[in-house]
Tab-separated table of C-alpha atoms in Angstrom:
chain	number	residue	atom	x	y	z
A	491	UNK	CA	-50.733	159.428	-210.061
A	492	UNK	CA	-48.487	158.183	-207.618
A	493	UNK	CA	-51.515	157.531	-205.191
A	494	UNK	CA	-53.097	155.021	-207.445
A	495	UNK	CA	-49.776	152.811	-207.760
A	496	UNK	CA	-50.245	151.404	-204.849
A	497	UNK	CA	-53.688	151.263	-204.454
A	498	UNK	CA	-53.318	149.142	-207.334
A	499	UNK	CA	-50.643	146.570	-206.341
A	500	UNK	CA	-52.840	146.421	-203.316
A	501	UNK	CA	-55.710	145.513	-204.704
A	502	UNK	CA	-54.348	142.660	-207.269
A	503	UNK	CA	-52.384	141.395	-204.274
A	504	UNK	CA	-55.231	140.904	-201.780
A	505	UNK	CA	-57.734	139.438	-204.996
A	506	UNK	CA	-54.574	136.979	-205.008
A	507	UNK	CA	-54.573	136.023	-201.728
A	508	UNK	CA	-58.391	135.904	-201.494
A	509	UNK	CA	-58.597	134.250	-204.693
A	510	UNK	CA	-55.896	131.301	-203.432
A	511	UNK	CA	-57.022	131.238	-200.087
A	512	UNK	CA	-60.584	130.129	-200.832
A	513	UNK	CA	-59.533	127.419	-203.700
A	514	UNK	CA	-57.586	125.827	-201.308
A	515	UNK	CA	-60.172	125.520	-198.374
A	516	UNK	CA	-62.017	124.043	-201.600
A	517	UNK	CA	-59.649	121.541	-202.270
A	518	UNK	CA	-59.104	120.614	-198.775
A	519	UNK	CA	-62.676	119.914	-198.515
A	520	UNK	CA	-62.931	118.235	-201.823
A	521	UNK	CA	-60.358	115.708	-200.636
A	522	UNK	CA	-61.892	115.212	-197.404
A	523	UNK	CA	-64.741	113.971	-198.811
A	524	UNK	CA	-63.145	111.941	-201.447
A	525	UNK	CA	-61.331	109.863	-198.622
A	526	UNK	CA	-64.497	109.373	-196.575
A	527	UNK	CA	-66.085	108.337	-199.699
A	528	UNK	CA	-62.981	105.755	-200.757
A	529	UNK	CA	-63.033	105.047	-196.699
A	530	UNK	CA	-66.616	104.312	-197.477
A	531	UNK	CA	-66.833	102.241	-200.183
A	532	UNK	CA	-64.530	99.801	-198.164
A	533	UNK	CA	-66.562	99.281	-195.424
A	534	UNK	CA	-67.696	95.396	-195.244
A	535	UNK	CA	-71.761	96.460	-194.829
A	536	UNK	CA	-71.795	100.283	-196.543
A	537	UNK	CA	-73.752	102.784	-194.530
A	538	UNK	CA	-76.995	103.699	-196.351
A	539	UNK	CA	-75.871	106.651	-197.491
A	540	UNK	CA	-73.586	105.488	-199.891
A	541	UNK	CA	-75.824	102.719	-200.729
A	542	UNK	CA	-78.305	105.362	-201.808
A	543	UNK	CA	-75.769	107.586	-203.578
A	544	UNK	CA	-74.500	104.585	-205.273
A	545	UNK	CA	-77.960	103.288	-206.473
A	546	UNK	CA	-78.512	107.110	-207.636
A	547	UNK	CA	-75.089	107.630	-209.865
A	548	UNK	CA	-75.929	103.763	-211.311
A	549	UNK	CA	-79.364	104.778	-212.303
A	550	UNK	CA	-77.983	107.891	-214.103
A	551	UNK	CA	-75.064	106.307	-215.919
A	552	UNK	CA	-77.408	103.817	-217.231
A	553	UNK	CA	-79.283	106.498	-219.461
C-alpha cells in the first residue's frame, strides 16, 4: 500500500504543474494578442487585417 502513496502524490502533483503550466502559456498568448490588437486599433491607417476582422465582428453583432 505504501507503494501507491506516492505514486499518487506524484501523479496529482505533475497534472498540477502540467495543468498550470499550459494555462499560463495560454494567457501569455491571449494577452499578446490583445495588445497587438489594442496596438492595432490605434494605428492612424489600420492594416487590412483588422479592417477585415472589424467589418466581420460588425456584421455579426448586427444580427
Amino acid at each position: 500500500m505504501s507503494a501507491y502513496i506516492p505514486a499518487i502524490f506524484g501523479f496529482l502533483l505533475g497534472f498540477g504543474f502540467g495543468v498550470g503550466c499550459a494555462l499560463a502559456v495560454m494567457y501569455s498568448i491571449y494577452l499578446g494578442g490583445y495588445r497587438a490588437a489594442i496596438r492595432d486599433s490605434h494605428l492612424p491607417a489600420p492594416p487590412e487585417r483588422y479592417r477585415r476582422a472589424l467589418e466581420k465582428f460588425l456584421a455579426a453583432s448586427k444580427r
